[in-house]
Amino acid sequence: MSDDVASLIDRDEAAAALRTYTSRLCTILRDSPDPDERAIGIWTVGEVANHIASGIENYSQWMQDRDAPDLDELRNMSAWNVETVRALARADLPQLADRIEVATDAFVEAAAARSASSEVRWYAGNRIPVGVAVCMRLIEAAVHGRDVAVAGKRQWQIERDDARMMAYGLGYIGPYFVHDDALDFEGTVRVRVRGGADLYYVVRDQRLRVATDGPRPHWHLSVDPVAWVLVTTERRNQWSAAIRGQIFGWGTRPDLPFKLRAATFQG
């Protein structure tokens, strides 16, 4: 994967943002919204909270070089997440808030004790930079926190600076979540993250590489960072974002983003 994309993520800033969104989420959970209210897809508020708790506990264990539940292949992650949540014991929301806070504190402290350039265990036996791991938990807290807030009719805002870091994190892990055999095309898409760095999605020899520079793009995307995170995580429709001017593109290969999307499996 691309070290230059990882270098765009400030571990300490990501950790501070993670604490902020976690605190906001836990405040909502302690206000006891309906745990059976549908939050996202097939998951209820209670199931999302259980997913967040188990996820940050896994990451905390890995950051401390301890074993944690894992899956065989990343392409099985969606089904694995569903099965894992179904198998978890139901817990009340304030209890889950306590677990999320404790595990987040342990995770952030362990991350701070590591070199920012070091790598840590991740799913399916992979390793990712510490800053990227923190950014992955930031995405979970911000996006799933939004799921819980929307379900409970609460206010939730993702800050643009935080969303830029999330966009870089999503760019870094992007190559892990593509079917290489579906990359039967070549081309380069430049994603201009407004107010931040460019990301080049380069497909060549049935491999996807994401970097901060690359060959001449066939298609350009200018994206609002918050909208990009929500579209990429399937919380917002790309066409509604386009109508609002939050995402727009130009170039000679308008098919490339759709081809990349078709080759991507949801993590």
Tab-separated table of C-alpha atoms in Angstrom:
chain	number	residue	atom	x	y	z
A	1	MET	CA	0.000	0.000	0.000
A	2	SER	CA	1.043	3.622	-0.227
A	3	ASP	CA	3.260	5.086	2.478
A	4	ASP	CA	2.816	8.597	1.100
A	5	VAL	CA	-0.959	8.419	1.650
A	6	ALA	CA	-0.386	7.170	5.204
A	7	SER	CA	1.898	10.160	5.818
A	8	LEU	CA	-1.063	12.494	5.224
A	9	ILE	CA	-2.655	11.224	8.445
A	10	ASP	CA	-1.504	12.849	11.658
A	11	ARG	CA	-1.811	10.121	14.285
A	12	ASP	CA	-2.289	12.532	17.185
A	13	GLU	CA	-4.879	14.664	15.380
A	14	ALA	CA	-6.758	11.522	14.371
A	15	ALA	CA	-6.640	10.272	17.969
A	16	ALA	CA	-7.966	13.586	19.318
A	17	ALA	CA	-10.793	13.516	16.777
A	18	LEU	CA	-11.544	9.883	17.666
A	19	ARG	CA	-11.931	10.847	21.317
A	20	THR	CA	-14.271	13.703	20.366
A	21	TYR	CA	-16.628	11.606	18.227
A	22	THR	CA	-16.518	8.768	20.752
A	23	SER	CA	-17.538	11.156	23.526
A	24	ARG	CA	-20.419	12.509	21.441
A	25	LEU	CA	-21.568	8.999	20.554
A	26	CYS	CA	-21.432	7.806	24.147
A	27	THR	CA	-23.422	10.830	25.314
A	28	ILE	CA	-26.186	9.836	22.901
A	29	LEU	CA	-26.031	6.187	24.012
A	30	ARG	CA	-26.350	7.202	27.660
A	31	ASP	CA	-29.420	9.248	26.803
A	32	SER	CA	-30.935	5.839	25.978
A	33	PRO	CA	-32.408	6.106	22.498
A	34	ASP	CA	-34.559	3.162	21.427
A	35	PRO	CA	-32.066	0.281	21.004
A	36	ASP	CA	-34.442	-1.445	18.575
A	37	GLU	CA	-34.722	1.542	16.218
A	38	ARG	CA	-33.357	0.743	12.758
A	39	ALA	CA	-30.003	2.523	12.302
A	40	ILE	CA	-28.307	1.342	9.096
A	41	GLY	CA	-29.118	-1.562	6.788
A	42	ILE	CA	-30.394	-4.448	8.885
A	43	TRP	CA	-28.784	-3.174	12.089
A	44	THR	CA	-30.573	-1.536	14.995
A	45	VAL	CA	-29.104	1.152	17.252
A	46	GLY	CA	-28.232	-1.525	19.802
A	47	GLU	CA	-26.499	-3.677	17.192
A	48	VAL	CA	-24.496	-0.737	15.838
A	49	ALA	CA	-23.374	0.111	19.375
A	50	ASN	CA	-22.376	-3.529	19.954
A	51	HIS	CA	-20.462	-3.512	16.655
A	52	ILE	CA	-18.582	-0.346	17.631
A	53	ALA	CA	-17.728	-1.761	21.060
A	54	SER	CA	-16.428	-5.073	19.727
A	55	GLY	CA	-14.526	-3.326	16.933
A	56	ILE	CA	-12.631	-0.879	19.140
A	57	GLU	CA	-11.891	-3.709	21.590
A	58	ASN	CA	-10.351	-5.707	18.720
A	59	TYR	CA	-8.254	-2.754	17.578
A	60	SER	CA	-7.155	-2.068	21.152
A	61	GLN	CA	-5.978	-5.662	21.537
A	62	TRP	CA	-4.028	-5.526	18.271
A	63	MET	CA	-2.484	-2.168	19.171
A	64	GLN	CA	-1.225	-3.850	22.357
A	65	ASP	CA	0.091	-6.850	20.352
A	66	ARG	CA	-2.548	-9.169	21.765
A	67	ASP	CA	-4.791	-11.647	19.969
A	68	ALA	CA	-8.285	-10.597	18.919
A	69	PRO	CA	-11.108	-12.142	16.869
A	70	ASP	CA	-10.228	-12.140	13.170
A	71	LEU	CA	-11.494	-13.252	9.778
A	72	ASP	CA	-9.845	-15.255	7.008
A	73	GLU	CA	-10.312	-12.883	4.066
A	74	LEU	CA	-11.203	-9.215	3.842
A	75	ARG	CA	-13.788	-9.964	1.176
A	76	ASN	CA	-15.736	-11.822	3.880
A	77	MET	CA	-15.802	-8.818	6.224
A	78	SER	CA	-19.407	-7.734	5.634
A	79	ALA	CA	-20.804	-11.197	6.348
A	80	TRP	CA	-18.371	-11.640	9.254
A	81	ASN	CA	-19.527	-8.361	10.802
A	82	VAL	CA	-23.168	-9.414	10.557
A	83	GLU	CA	-22.476	-12.853	12.043
A	84	THR	CA	-20.334	-11.374	14.821
A	85	VAL	CA	-22.971	-8.862	15.856
A	86	ARG	CA	-25.694	-11.523	15.849
A	87	ALA	CA	-23.567	-13.677	18.149
A	88	LEU	CA	-22.890	-10.889	20.652
A	89	ALA	CA	-24.853	-10.833	23.878
A	90	ARG	CA	-27.370	-7.999	24.003
A	91	ALA	CA	-26.232	-5.201	26.325
A	92	ASP	CA	-27.895	-1.991	27.389
A	93	LEU	CA	-26.667	1.168	25.711
A	94	PRO	CA	-25.030	2.842	28.759
A	95	GLN	CA	-23.026	-0.357	29.353
A	96	LEU	CA	-21.903	-0.322	25.722
A	97	ALA	CA	-20.947	3.346	26.070
A	98	ASP	CA	-18.728	2.420	29.026
A	99	ARG	CA	-17.043	-0.356	27.036
A	100	ILE	CA	-16.491	1.900	24.037
A	101	GLU	CA	-14.882	4.615	26.164
A	102	VAL	CA	-12.614	2.220	28.074
A	103	ALA	CA	-11.436	0.463	24.900
A	104	THR	CA	-10.944	3.768	23.060
A	105	ASP	CA	-8.777	5.125	25.882
A	106	ALA	CA	-6.669	1.960	25.876
A	107	PHE	CA	-6.376	2.034	22.081
A	108	VAL	CA	-5.313	5.694	21.923
A	109	GLU	CA	-2.786	5.265	24.737
A	110	ALA	CA	-1.270	2.198	23.072
A	111	ALA	CA	-1.119	4.002	19.718
A	112	ALA	CA	0.642	6.986	21.311
A	113	ALA	CA	3.272	4.669	22.772
A	114	ARG	CA	4.208	3.346	19.334
A	115	SER	CA	6.299	4.973	16.650
A	116	ALA	CA	4.006	6.829	14.263
A	117	SER	CA	5.679	5.033	11.342
A	118	SER	CA	5.330	1.531	12.803
A	119	GLU	CA	2.766	-1.016	11.637
A	120	VAL	CA	0.145	-2.865	13.630
A	121	ARG	CA	-1.867	-6.047	13.076
A	122	TRP	CA	-5.089	-5.613	11.153
A	123	TYR	CA	-7.795	-7.914	9.813
A	124	ALA	CA	-7.001	-11.086	7.866
A	125	GLY	CA	-3.374	-11.046	8.969
A	126	ASN	CA	-2.579	-7.740	7.287
A	127	ARG	CA	-0.586	-4.936	8.882
A	128	ILE	CA	-1.258	-1.213	8.528
A	129	PRO	CA	0.496	1.931	9.842
A	130	VAL	CA	-0.483	3.062	13.333
A	131	GLY	CA	-1.906	6.340	12.011
A	132	VAL	CA	-4.083	4.486	9.517
A	133	ALA	CA	-5.382	2.199	12.274
A	134	VAL	CA	-6.349	5.238	14.360
A	135	CYS	CA	-8.007	6.754	11.290
A	136	MET	CA	-10.027	3.572	10.750
A	137	ARG	CA	-11.457	3.893	14.251
A	138	LEU	CA	-12.114	7.592	13.639
A	139	ILE	CA	-14.169	6.639	10.578
A	140	GLU	CA	-16.111	4.054	12.587
A	141	ALA	CA	-16.848	6.498	15.411
A	142	ALA	CA	-17.839	9.354	13.090
A	143	VAL	CA	-19.881	7.379	10.560
A	144	HIS	CA	-21.534	4.882	12.900
A	145	GLY	CA	-22.036	7.694	15.381
A	146	ARG	CA	-23.982	9.435	12.657
A	147	ASP	CA	-26.032	6.261	12.125
A	148	VAL	CA	-27.007	6.220	15.797
A	149	ALA	CA	-27.683	9.967	15.890
A	150	VAL	CA	-29.884	9.933	12.792
A	151	ALA	CA	-31.849	6.953	14.118
A	152	GLY	CA	-32.395	8.791	17.393
A	153	LYS	CA	-33.228	12.070	15.618
A	154	ARG	CA	-30.189	13.746	17.148
A	155	GLN	CA	-27.811	16.277	15.639
A	156	TRP	CA	-24.503	14.989	14.278
A	157	GLN	CA	-21.816	16.886	12.426
A	158	ILE	CA	-18.623	15.619	10.837
A	159	GLU	CA	-15.973	18.350	10.637
A	160	ARG	CA	-14.298	18.961	7.290
A	161	ASP	CA	-10.746	18.697	8.666
A	162	ASP	CA	-11.601	15.347	10.228
A	163	ALA	CA	-13.259	14.184	7.023
A	164	ARG	CA	-10.069	14.934	5.083
A	165	MET	CA	-8.153	12.533	7.315
A	166	MET	CA	-10.916	9.980	6.864
A	167	ALA	CA	-10.675	10.394	3.078
A	168	TYR	CA	-6.954	9.654	3.256
A	169	GLY	CA	-7.588	6.605	5.431
A	170	LEU	CA	-10.222	5.314	3.023
A	171	GLY	CA	-7.779	5.908	0.176
A	172	TYR	CA	-5.067	3.929	1.924
A	173	ILE	CA	-7.233	0.867	2.569
A	174	GLY	CA	-8.986	1.066	-0.809
A	175	PRO	CA	-6.684	-1.466	-2.508
A	176	TYR	CA	-7.494	-4.043	0.171
A	177	PHE	CA	-11.165	-3.928	-0.817
A	178	VAL	CA	-11.095	-4.586	-4.544
A	179	HIS	CA	-11.479	-7.790	-6.487
A	180	ASP	CA	-8.258	-7.824	-8.495
A	181	ASP	CA	-9.829	-10.101	-11.091
A	182	ALA	CA	-12.447	-7.386	-11.734
A	183	LEU	CA	-9.767	-4.817	-12.560
A	184	ASP	CA	-9.789	-5.787	-16.229
A	185	PHE	CA	-9.096	-2.191	-17.285
A	186	GLU	CA	-6.423	0.453	-16.805
A	187	GLY	CA	-6.627	4.125	-15.971
A	188	THR	CA	-6.052	6.834	-13.386
A	189	VAL	CA	-8.571	8.819	-11.359
A	190	ARG	CA	-7.375	11.879	-9.455
A	191	VAL	CA	-9.505	12.687	-6.420
A	192	ARG	CA	-9.040	16.307	-5.384
A	193	VAL	CA	-9.994	16.415	-1.700
A	194	ARG	CA	-11.002	20.047	-1.273
A	195	GLY	CA	-8.720	21.887	1.119
A	196	GLY	CA	-6.344	18.933	1.225
A	197	ALA	CA	-4.152	16.627	-0.815
A	198	ASP	CA	-4.900	14.859	-4.077
A	199	LEU	CA	-5.279	11.081	-4.191
A	200	TYR	CA	-4.430	9.182	-7.370
A	201	TYR	CA	-6.276	5.898	-7.893
A	202	VAL	CA	-4.147	4.055	-10.457
A	203	VAL	CA	-5.266	0.763	-12.003
A	204	ARG	CA	-2.564	-1.115	-13.877
A	205	ASP	CA	-1.843	-4.804	-14.419
A	206	GLN	CA	-5.037	-5.741	-12.530
A	207	ARG	CA	-3.869	-3.963	-9.376
A	208	LEU	CA	-5.075	-0.789	-7.687
A	209	ARG	CA	-2.522	1.591	-6.217
A	210	VAL	CA	-3.465	4.767	-4.333
A	211	ALA	CA	-0.840	7.501	-3.996
A	212	THR	CA	-0.453	11.255	-3.663
A	213	ASP	CA	0.900	11.503	-7.223
A	214	GLY	CA	0.624	9.461	-10.356
A	215	PRO	CA	0.396	9.388	-14.134
A	216	ARG	CA	-1.718	11.864	-16.048
A	217	PRO	CA	-5.324	11.306	-14.915
A	218	HIS	CA	-8.029	10.114	-17.272
A	219	TRP	CA	-10.695	11.427	-14.914
A	220	HIS	CA	-10.700	14.080	-12.194
A	221	LEU	CA	-13.025	14.276	-9.205
A	222	SER	CA	-13.332	17.350	-7.008
A	223	VAL	CA	-14.894	16.286	-3.720
A	224	ASP	CA	-16.126	17.908	-0.544
A	225	PRO	CA	-14.429	15.754	2.125
A	226	VAL	CA	-17.545	15.186	4.243
A	227	ALA	CA	-19.658	14.246	1.234
A	228	TRP	CA	-16.889	11.980	-0.063
A	229	VAL	CA	-16.700	10.064	3.210
A	230	LEU	CA	-20.487	9.638	3.330
A	231	VAL	CA	-20.713	8.546	-0.316
A	232	THR	CA	-17.743	6.188	0.010
A	233	THR	CA	-19.231	4.576	3.112
A	234	GLU	CA	-22.626	4.362	1.367
A	235	ARG	CA	-24.401	6.800	3.675
A	236	ARG	CA	-25.207	9.275	0.935
A	237	ASN	CA	-26.194	8.868	-2.690
A	238	GLN	CA	-23.513	10.009	-5.138
A	239	TRP	CA	-26.082	11.689	-7.376
A	240	SER	CA	-27.503	13.834	-4.589
A	241	ALA	CA	-23.946	14.889	-3.729
A	242	ALA	CA	-23.332	15.717	-7.384
A	243	ILE	CA	-26.501	17.807	-7.634
A	244	ARG	CA	-25.303	19.837	-4.629
A	245	GLY	CA	-21.896	20.376	-6.232
A	246	GLN	CA	-20.223	18.395	-3.473
A	247	ILE	CA	-18.757	15.946	-5.982
A	248	PHE	CA	-18.156	16.660	-9.650
A	249	GLY	CA	-15.858	15.273	-12.308
A	250	TRP	CA	-14.322	15.936	-15.695
A	251	GLY	CA	-11.938	14.277	-18.122
A	252	THR	CA	-11.852	11.748	-20.938
A	253	ARG	CA	-12.903	8.567	-19.067
A	254	PRO	CA	-16.149	9.068	-17.127
A	255	ASP	CA	-16.484	5.287	-16.936
A	256	LEU	CA	-13.493	4.855	-14.615
A	257	PRO	CA	-15.156	5.722	-11.265
A	258	PHE	CA	-18.015	3.341	-12.071
A	259	LYS	CA	-15.606	0.553	-13.037
A	260	LEU	CA	-13.686	1.044	-9.797
A	261	ARG	CA	-16.905	1.042	-7.796
A	262	ALA	CA	-18.004	-2.181	-9.470
A	263	ALA	CA	-14.672	-3.830	-8.560
A	264	THR	CA	-14.955	-2.798	-4.905
A	265	PHE	CA	-16.497	-4.943	-2.184
A	266	GLN	CA	-17.814	-3.328	0.979
A	267	GLY	CA	-15.674	-3.692	4.078
